Amino acid sequence: MIAVSKCLLGENCRYDGGHCKDEKIMAYLKDKEFVAICPECLGGLPIPREPSEIIDGKVYSKSLKSVDEAFRLGAEKALQIIKEHGCRAAILKENSPSCGIHWVYDGTFSGKKIAGKGICTQLLEENGIRCFSSEEIE
Ligand code: SF4
């Protein structure tokens, strides 16, 4: 069983109300069992919502409102679902403040990326879930 970021499957759960459907991921999952998760939605954040970035380890919306609690709640809920389903691995959306694996935006809301992990990715990895970037799946 594999966990996967919901927006990669075409669900309109991104901050802008859209998705990032990835046909390569859809093809990869075709003959596999998987469970879809969206940590930000699980944390109670609405669709659409302001974009958020990580600043000094905490998550803020573009208007600099703290959304850290919602991001951490969503990460905890995602972990719970992943454990309930017995997942050992997750395919997550790169660059997201929740789901980024190698890269996140730098906290200046200027489109610049830096090396780093999303809040949910950090929690999953701390709990032994192997996390892969959607960009790494062949
Ligand atoms: S939190 Fe993760 S699953 Fe949800 S929209 Fe953002 S990248 Fe996709």
PDB file of C-alpha atoms and ligand atoms in Angstrom:
ATOM      1  CA  MET A   1       0.000   0.000   0.000  1.00  0.00           C
ATOM      2  CA  ILE A   2       1.357   3.408  -1.042  1.00  0.00           C
ATOM      3  CA  ALA A   3       0.222   6.849   0.091  1.00  0.00           C
ATOM      4  CA  VAL A   4       0.045   9.568  -2.529  1.00  0.00           C
ATOM      5  CA  SER A   5      -0.577  13.314  -2.526  1.00  0.00           C
ATOM      6  CA  LYS A   6      -4.167  13.756  -3.596  1.00  0.00           C
ATOM      7  CA  CYS A   7      -3.510  16.666  -5.988  1.00  0.00           C
ATOM      8  CA  LEU A   8      -1.303  14.369  -8.105  1.00  0.00           C
ATOM      9  CA  LEU A   9      -4.396  12.297  -8.857  1.00  0.00           C
ATOM     10  CA  GLY A  10      -6.346  15.237 -10.236  1.00  0.00           C
ATOM     11  CA  GLU A  11      -8.196  16.246  -7.070  1.00  0.00           C
ATOM     12  CA  ASN A  12      -8.804  20.004  -6.918  1.00  0.00           C
ATOM     13  CA  CYS A  13      -7.289  20.382  -3.451  1.00  0.00           C
ATOM     14  CA  ARG A  14      -4.423  22.796  -4.139  1.00  0.00           C
ATOM     15  CA  TYR A  15      -4.350  26.242  -2.567  1.00  0.00           C
ATOM     16  CA  ASP A  16      -5.537  27.749  -5.845  1.00  0.00           C
ATOM     17  CA  GLY A  17      -8.436  25.311  -6.184  1.00  0.00           C
ATOM     18  CA  GLY A  18      -6.668  23.370  -8.904  1.00  0.00           C
ATOM     19  CA  HIS A  19      -4.711  20.128  -9.118  1.00  0.00           C
ATOM     20  CA  CYS A  20      -1.439  18.856 -10.512  1.00  0.00           C
ATOM     21  CA  LYS A  21      -2.593  15.606 -12.074  1.00  0.00           C
ATOM     22  CA  ASP A  22       0.433  13.600 -13.094  1.00  0.00           C
ATOM     23  CA  GLU A  23      -0.259  10.980 -15.746  1.00  0.00           C
ATOM     24  CA  LYS A  24       3.070   9.282 -14.976  1.00  0.00           C
ATOM     25  CA  ILE A  25       1.974   8.761 -11.355  1.00  0.00           C
ATOM     26  CA  MET A  26      -1.469   7.584 -12.470  1.00  0.00           C
ATOM     27  CA  ALA A  27       0.180   5.004 -14.725  1.00  0.00           C
ATOM     28  CA  TYR A  28       2.581   3.932 -11.953  1.00  0.00           C
ATOM     29  CA  LEU A  29      -0.299   3.391  -9.512  1.00  0.00           C
ATOM     30  CA  LYS A  30      -2.504   1.579 -12.010  1.00  0.00           C
ATOM     31  CA  ASP A  31      -1.853  -1.921 -10.653  1.00  0.00           C
ATOM     32  CA  LYS A  32      -1.057  -0.883  -7.069  1.00  0.00           C
ATOM     33  CA  GLU A  33      -3.069  -0.282  -3.949  1.00  0.00           C
ATOM     34  CA  PHE A  34      -2.872   3.275  -2.710  1.00  0.00           C
ATOM     35  CA  VAL A  35      -4.489   5.786  -0.405  1.00  0.00           C
ATOM     36  CA  ALA A  36      -4.698   9.492  -1.308  1.00  0.00           C
ATOM     37  CA  ILE A  37      -4.008  12.158   1.288  1.00  0.00           C
ATOM     38  CA  CYS A  38      -4.048  15.959   1.318  1.00  0.00           C
ATOM     39  CA  PRO A  39      -2.488  17.106   4.588  1.00  0.00           C
ATOM     40  CA  GLU A  40      -3.578  20.730   4.218  1.00  0.00           C
ATOM     41  CA  CYS A  41      -7.215  19.722   3.739  1.00  0.00           C
ATOM     42  CA  LEU A  42      -6.932  17.245   6.621  1.00  0.00           C
ATOM     43  CA  GLY A  43      -5.719  20.153   8.751  1.00  0.00           C
ATOM     44  CA  GLY A  44      -8.967  21.981   8.067  1.00  0.00           C
ATOM     45  CA  LEU A  45      -7.674  24.538   5.578  1.00  0.00           C
ATOM     46  CA  PRO A  46     -10.180  25.613   2.918  1.00  0.00           C
ATOM     47  CA  ILE A  47     -10.013  25.297  -0.872  1.00  0.00           C
ATOM     48  CA  PRO A  48      -8.992  27.723  -2.203  1.00  0.00           C
ATOM     49  CA  ARG A  49      -6.679  29.158   0.414  1.00  0.00           C
ATOM     50  CA  GLU A  50      -3.826  31.597   0.528  1.00  0.00           C
ATOM     51  CA  PRO A  51      -0.484  30.146  -0.546  1.00  0.00           C
ATOM     52  CA  SER A  52       1.759  29.311   2.401  1.00  0.00           C
ATOM     53  CA  GLU A  53       5.481  28.996   2.874  1.00  0.00           C
ATOM     54  CA  ILE A  54       7.815  27.911   5.652  1.00  0.00           C
ATOM     55  CA  ILE A  55       9.608  30.750   7.462  1.00  0.00           C
ATOM     56  CA  ASP A  56      12.140  29.758  10.145  1.00  0.00           C
ATOM     57  CA  GLY A  57      10.507  26.338  10.506  1.00  0.00           C
ATOM     58  CA  LYS A  58       6.926  27.632  10.881  1.00  0.00           C
ATOM     59  CA  VAL A  59       4.265  27.920   8.210  1.00  0.00           C
ATOM     60  CA  TYR A  60       2.694  31.252   7.311  1.00  0.00           C
ATOM     61  CA  SER A  61       0.190  32.294   4.684  1.00  0.00           C
ATOM     62  CA  LYS A  62       1.125  35.011   2.203  1.00  0.00           C
ATOM     63  CA  SER A  63      -0.529  37.629   4.440  1.00  0.00           C
ATOM     64  CA  LEU A  64       1.763  36.350   7.206  1.00  0.00           C
ATOM     65  CA  LYS A  65      -0.993  34.726   9.242  1.00  0.00           C
ATOM     66  CA  SER A  66       0.304  31.659  11.073  1.00  0.00           C
ATOM     67  CA  VAL A  67      -1.142  28.441   9.654  1.00  0.00           C
ATOM     68  CA  ASP A  68       1.423  26.263  11.369  1.00  0.00           C
ATOM     69  CA  GLU A  69      -1.103  24.591  13.669  1.00  0.00           C
ATOM     70  CA  ALA A  70      -3.320  23.536  10.746  1.00  0.00           C
ATOM     71  CA  PHE A  71      -0.320  22.215   8.796  1.00  0.00           C
ATOM     72  CA  ARG A  72       0.864  20.150  11.776  1.00  0.00           C
ATOM     73  CA  LEU A  73      -2.632  18.846  12.516  1.00  0.00           C
ATOM     74  CA  GLY A  74      -2.976  17.838   8.864  1.00  0.00           C
ATOM     75  CA  ALA A  75       0.393  16.097   8.942  1.00  0.00           C
ATOM     76  CA  GLU A  76      -0.629  14.152  12.070  1.00  0.00           C
ATOM     77  CA  LYS A  77      -3.920  13.123  10.462  1.00  0.00           C
ATOM     78  CA  ALA A  78      -2.141  12.064   7.272  1.00  0.00           C
ATOM     79  CA  LEU A  79       0.286   9.969   9.324  1.00  0.00           C
ATOM     80  CA  GLN A  80      -2.630   8.336  11.141  1.00  0.00           C
ATOM     81  CA  ILE A  81      -4.331   7.424   7.832  1.00  0.00           C
ATOM     82  CA  ILE A  82      -1.055   6.130   6.419  1.00  0.00           C
ATOM     83  CA  LYS A  83      -0.481   3.952   9.498  1.00  0.00           C
ATOM     84  CA  GLU A  84      -4.067   2.656   9.442  1.00  0.00           C
ATOM     85  CA  HIS A  85      -3.566   1.566   5.840  1.00  0.00           C
ATOM     86  CA  GLY A  86      -0.199  -0.022   6.553  1.00  0.00           C
ATOM     87  CA  CYS A  87       1.667   2.156   4.047  1.00  0.00           C
ATOM     88  CA  ARG A  88       5.452   1.993   4.112  1.00  0.00           C
ATOM     89  CA  ALA A  89       6.020   4.561   1.385  1.00  0.00           C
ATOM     90  CA  ALA A  90       4.528   7.774   0.041  1.00  0.00           C
ATOM     91  CA  ILE A  91       4.721   9.619  -3.278  1.00  0.00           C
ATOM     92  CA  LEU A  92       4.415  13.301  -2.522  1.00  0.00           C
ATOM     93  CA  LYS A  93       4.158  16.534  -4.473  1.00  0.00           C
ATOM     94  CA  GLU A  94       7.495  18.293  -4.696  1.00  0.00           C
ATOM     95  CA  ASN A  95       7.833  21.962  -3.645  1.00  0.00           C
ATOM     96  CA  SER A  96       4.756  22.029  -1.370  1.00  0.00           C
ATOM     97  CA  PRO A  97       5.099  23.374   2.198  1.00  0.00           C
ATOM     98  CA  SER A  98       3.337  20.155   3.285  1.00  0.00           C
ATOM     99  CA  CYS A  99       4.461  17.570   0.766  1.00  0.00           C
ATOM    100  CA  GLY A 100       7.832  18.802  -0.593  1.00  0.00           C
ATOM    101  CA  ILE A 101      10.575  16.172  -0.488  1.00  0.00           C
ATOM    102  CA  HIS A 102      13.731  17.912  -1.654  1.00  0.00           C
ATOM    103  CA  TRP A 103      12.565  21.470  -2.312  1.00  0.00           C
ATOM    104  CA  VAL A 104      10.260  24.027  -0.756  1.00  0.00           C
ATOM    105  CA  TYR A 105       9.737  27.738  -1.419  1.00  0.00           C
ATOM    106  CA  ASP A 106      12.055  29.941   0.564  1.00  0.00           C
ATOM    107  CA  GLY A 107       9.539  31.905   2.651  1.00  0.00           C
ATOM    108  CA  THR A 108       9.726  35.126   0.653  1.00  0.00           C
ATOM    109  CA  PHE A 109       6.724  34.343  -1.591  1.00  0.00           C
ATOM    110  CA  SER A 110       8.857  35.259  -4.577  1.00  0.00           C
ATOM    111  CA  GLY A 111       8.906  31.869  -6.293  1.00  0.00           C
ATOM    112  CA  LYS A 112      12.429  31.031  -5.137  1.00  0.00           C
ATOM    113  CA  LYS A 113      13.038  27.432  -4.011  1.00  0.00           C
ATOM    114  CA  ILE A 114      15.484  26.165  -1.435  1.00  0.00           C
ATOM    115  CA  ALA A 115      16.465  22.676  -0.296  1.00  0.00           C
ATOM    116  CA  GLY A 116      14.010  21.521   2.357  1.00  0.00           C
ATOM    117  CA  LYS A 117      11.084  19.292   3.236  1.00  0.00           C
ATOM    118  CA  GLY A 118       7.404  19.989   3.795  1.00  0.00           C
ATOM    119  CA  ILE A 119       5.863  19.681   7.255  1.00  0.00           C
ATOM    120  CA  CYS A 120       4.054  16.419   6.463  1.00  0.00           C
ATOM    121  CA  THR A 121       7.080  14.907   4.736  1.00  0.00           C
ATOM    122  CA  GLN A 122       9.197  15.621   7.816  1.00  0.00           C
ATOM    123  CA  LEU A 123       6.700  13.869  10.096  1.00  0.00           C
ATOM    124  CA  LEU A 124       6.293  10.862   7.792  1.00  0.00           C
ATOM    125  CA  GLU A 125      10.043  10.384   7.505  1.00  0.00           C
ATOM    126  CA  GLU A 126      10.445  10.692  11.296  1.00  0.00           C
ATOM    127  CA  ASN A 127       7.982   7.823  11.519  1.00  0.00           C
ATOM    128  CA  GLY A 128       9.795   5.575   9.086  1.00  0.00           C
ATOM    129  CA  ILE A 129       7.683   6.186   5.977  1.00  0.00           C
ATOM    130  CA  ARG A 130       9.864   6.338   2.869  1.00  0.00           C
ATOM    131  CA  CYS A 131       8.948   9.448   0.960  1.00  0.00           C
ATOM    132  CA  PHE A 132       9.514   9.882  -2.765  1.00  0.00           C
ATOM    133  CA  SER A 133       9.092  12.970  -4.864  1.00  0.00           C
ATOM    134  CA  SER A 134       6.507  12.774  -7.614  1.00  0.00           C
ATOM    135  CA  GLU A 135       9.343  13.935  -9.877  1.00  0.00           C
ATOM    136  CA  GLU A 136      11.397  10.812  -9.054  1.00  0.00           C
ATOM    137  CA  ILE A 137       8.832   8.299 -10.253  1.00  0.00           C
ATOM    138  CA  GLU A 138       9.662   6.890 -13.677  1.00  0.00           C
TER     139      GLU A 138
HETATM  140  S1  SF4 B   1      -1.055  19.540   0.759  1.00  0.00           S
HETATM  141 FE1  SF4 B   1      -0.005  18.045  -0.547  1.00  0.00          FE
HETATM  142  S2  SF4 B   1      -1.713  16.847  -1.389  1.00  0.00           S
HETATM  143 FE2  SF4 B   1      -2.610  18.744  -0.614  1.00  0.00          FE
HETATM  144  S3  SF4 B   1      -2.637  20.128  -2.350  1.00  0.00           S
HETATM  145 FE3  SF4 B   1      -0.737  20.509  -1.243  1.00  0.00          FE
HETATM  146  S4  SF4 B   1       0.775  19.208  -2.285  1.00  0.00           S
HETATM  147 FE4  SF4 B   1      -1.231  18.460  -2.855  1.00  0.00          FE
END
